[in-house]
Amino acid sequence: MKEWLLQIFTWWQGQTIGTRFYTWRQGRKVGEDEFGNVYYTNADGKRRWVIYNGPSEASMIPVGWHGWMHHRVDTPPSEESYVPREWQKPFEPNHTGTGKAYRPAGSLLRPGAERPRVTGEYDAWTP
């Protein structure tokens, strides 16, 4: 019962009822990736979509499937022996909000960063 309510009211937990119905009526399974995401297309091949295994996280689409999803290639990786090129990076989750998030130089959140001392050359604005 809980899963059905989540499918009705939330889209970020996976597929909704509308997506499930459309996939059942129009979808043709093309393949599955190493994360368990399932890829579909309709009969004429103009629409392509993915049903995520878990939360909807677009960065979890591998590079080979990304090219197919964006119509850059016509052959899905499941129908060919796709090998990523050396410059293509493997999946890494989004680290925003975690300790592994990118902290640029000058960020107060960077480990070991200190706020610069006030030198007295600054005058506060007064109206």
Short mmCIF file of C-alpha atoms in Angstrom, two decimals:
data_model
loop_
_atom_site.label_atom_id
_atom_site.label_comp_id
_atom_site.label_asym_id
_atom_site.label_seq_id
_atom_site.Cartn_x
_atom_site.Cartn_y
_atom_site.Cartn_z
CA MET A 1 0.00 0.00 0.00
CA LYS A 2 2.83 2.39 0.88
CA GLU A 3 4.54 1.79 -2.47
CA TRP A 4 1.34 2.60 -4.38
CA LEU A 5 0.88 5.86 -2.45
CA LEU A 6 4.50 6.81 -3.15
CA GLN A 7 3.99 6.13 -6.86
CA ILE A 8 0.85 8.28 -6.93
CA PHE A 9 2.23 11.29 -5.08
CA THR A 10 6.01 11.33 -5.58
CA TRP A 11 8.11 11.31 -8.74
CA TRP A 12 11.55 11.30 -7.11
CA GLN A 13 11.15 7.75 -5.71
CA GLY A 14 11.05 6.15 -9.15
CA GLN A 15 8.21 5.85 -11.62
CA THR A 16 4.77 7.31 -11.05
CA ILE A 17 1.47 5.66 -11.87
CA GLY A 18 1.31 7.58 -15.18
CA THR A 19 4.82 6.46 -16.14
CA ARG A 20 4.02 2.88 -15.18
CA PHE A 21 0.86 2.91 -17.31
CA TYR A 22 2.60 4.55 -20.29
CA THR A 23 5.47 2.07 -20.06
CA TRP A 24 3.04 -0.82 -19.90
CA ARG A 25 1.07 0.42 -22.94
CA GLN A 26 3.76 1.97 -25.17
CA GLY A 27 7.13 0.86 -23.83
CA ARG A 28 9.52 -1.62 -25.36
CA LYS A 29 12.38 -2.63 -23.05
CA VAL A 30 15.73 -1.90 -24.65
CA GLY A 31 18.12 -2.87 -21.89
CA GLU A 32 19.38 -2.52 -18.36
CA ASP A 33 22.59 -1.04 -16.98
CA GLU A 34 24.87 -2.10 -14.13
CA PHE A 35 22.93 0.03 -11.62
CA GLY A 36 19.64 -1.74 -12.36
CA ASN A 37 18.13 1.16 -14.34
CA VAL A 38 15.83 -0.07 -17.13
CA TYR A 39 15.67 1.74 -20.49
CA TYR A 40 12.63 1.89 -22.74
CA THR A 41 11.59 3.25 -26.11
CA ASN A 42 8.25 3.49 -27.86
CA ALA A 43 7.32 1.67 -31.08
CA ASP A 44 8.69 4.27 -33.49
CA GLY A 45 11.82 4.96 -31.41
CA LYS A 46 11.24 8.69 -31.01
CA ARG A 47 10.76 8.63 -27.24
CA ARG A 48 13.32 7.15 -24.88
CA TRP A 49 13.10 7.01 -21.11
CA VAL A 50 14.61 5.35 -18.09
CA ILE A 51 13.06 3.85 -14.98
CA TYR A 52 15.60 4.38 -12.21
CA ASN A 53 16.42 1.71 -9.67
CA GLY A 54 15.89 3.84 -6.58
CA PRO A 55 15.74 7.63 -6.38
CA SER A 56 15.65 9.58 -9.64
CA GLU A 57 19.27 10.68 -10.03
CA ALA A 58 20.18 11.65 -13.58
CA SER A 59 23.90 11.30 -12.91
CA MET A 60 23.38 7.55 -12.40
CA ILE A 61 23.05 7.00 -16.16
CA PRO A 62 26.33 5.47 -17.45
CA VAL A 63 28.10 7.18 -20.35
CA GLY A 64 27.04 4.66 -22.99
CA TRP A 65 23.38 4.92 -22.07
CA HIS A 66 23.65 8.71 -21.81
CA GLY A 67 24.54 8.91 -25.50
CA TRP A 68 21.60 6.70 -26.42
CA MET A 69 19.15 8.61 -24.20
CA HIS A 70 20.09 11.92 -25.86
CA HIS A 71 19.76 10.51 -29.41
CA ARG A 72 23.49 10.86 -30.11
CA VAL A 73 23.71 7.21 -31.09
CA ASP A 74 21.00 4.94 -32.48
CA THR A 75 22.32 1.64 -31.15
CA PRO A 76 21.86 1.10 -27.39
CA PRO A 77 24.82 -0.30 -25.43
CA SER A 78 22.85 -3.52 -24.80
CA GLU A 79 23.01 -4.32 -28.53
CA GLU A 80 26.72 -3.65 -28.97
CA SER A 81 29.90 -4.18 -27.00
CA TYR A 82 30.31 -0.65 -25.69
CA VAL A 83 33.64 0.20 -24.06
CA PRO A 84 33.98 3.65 -22.45
CA ARG A 85 36.86 5.77 -23.67
CA GLU A 86 39.73 6.55 -21.32
CA TRP A 87 38.56 10.14 -20.80
CA GLN A 88 35.02 9.13 -19.78
CA LYS A 89 34.69 9.05 -16.01
CA PRO A 90 32.76 6.36 -14.14
CA PHE A 91 29.72 7.29 -12.05
CA GLU A 92 30.33 9.27 -8.89
CA PRO A 93 27.40 10.37 -6.75
CA ASN A 94 26.57 14.02 -6.23
CA HIS A 95 28.49 15.14 -3.12
CA THR A 96 26.64 18.43 -2.56
CA GLY A 97 25.87 18.81 1.11
CA THR A 98 28.40 16.19 2.23
CA GLY A 99 31.96 16.36 3.49
CA LYS A 100 33.24 15.42 0.02
CA ALA A 101 31.64 18.47 -1.64
CA TYR A 102 33.89 20.75 -3.68
CA ARG A 103 35.22 23.68 -1.65
CA PRO A 104 36.93 26.33 -3.78
CA ALA A 105 39.93 28.30 -2.56
CA GLY A 106 38.78 31.00 -0.17
CA SER A 107 35.76 29.06 1.05
CA LEU A 108 35.26 29.22 4.81
CA LEU A 109 34.05 25.61 4.70
CA ARG A 110 37.36 24.36 3.34
CA PRO A 111 39.31 22.35 5.94
CA GLY A 112 41.93 24.52 7.60
CA ALA A 113 40.49 27.74 6.20
CA GLU A 114 40.47 30.83 8.37
CA ARG A 115 38.67 34.08 7.88
CA PRO A 116 41.15 36.82 6.94
CA ARG A 117 41.84 39.39 9.63
CA VAL A 118 40.39 42.86 9.22
CA THR A 119 43.20 45.33 8.52
CA GLY A 120 41.36 48.56 9.24
CA GLU A 121 41.34 49.64 5.59
CA TYR A 122 37.63 49.00 5.40
CA ASP A 123 35.04 51.60 6.26
CA ALA A 124 31.52 50.40 6.85
CA TRP A 125 28.90 51.99 4.64
CA THR A 126 26.62 54.47 6.35
CA PRO A 127 23.67 56.09 4.64
#
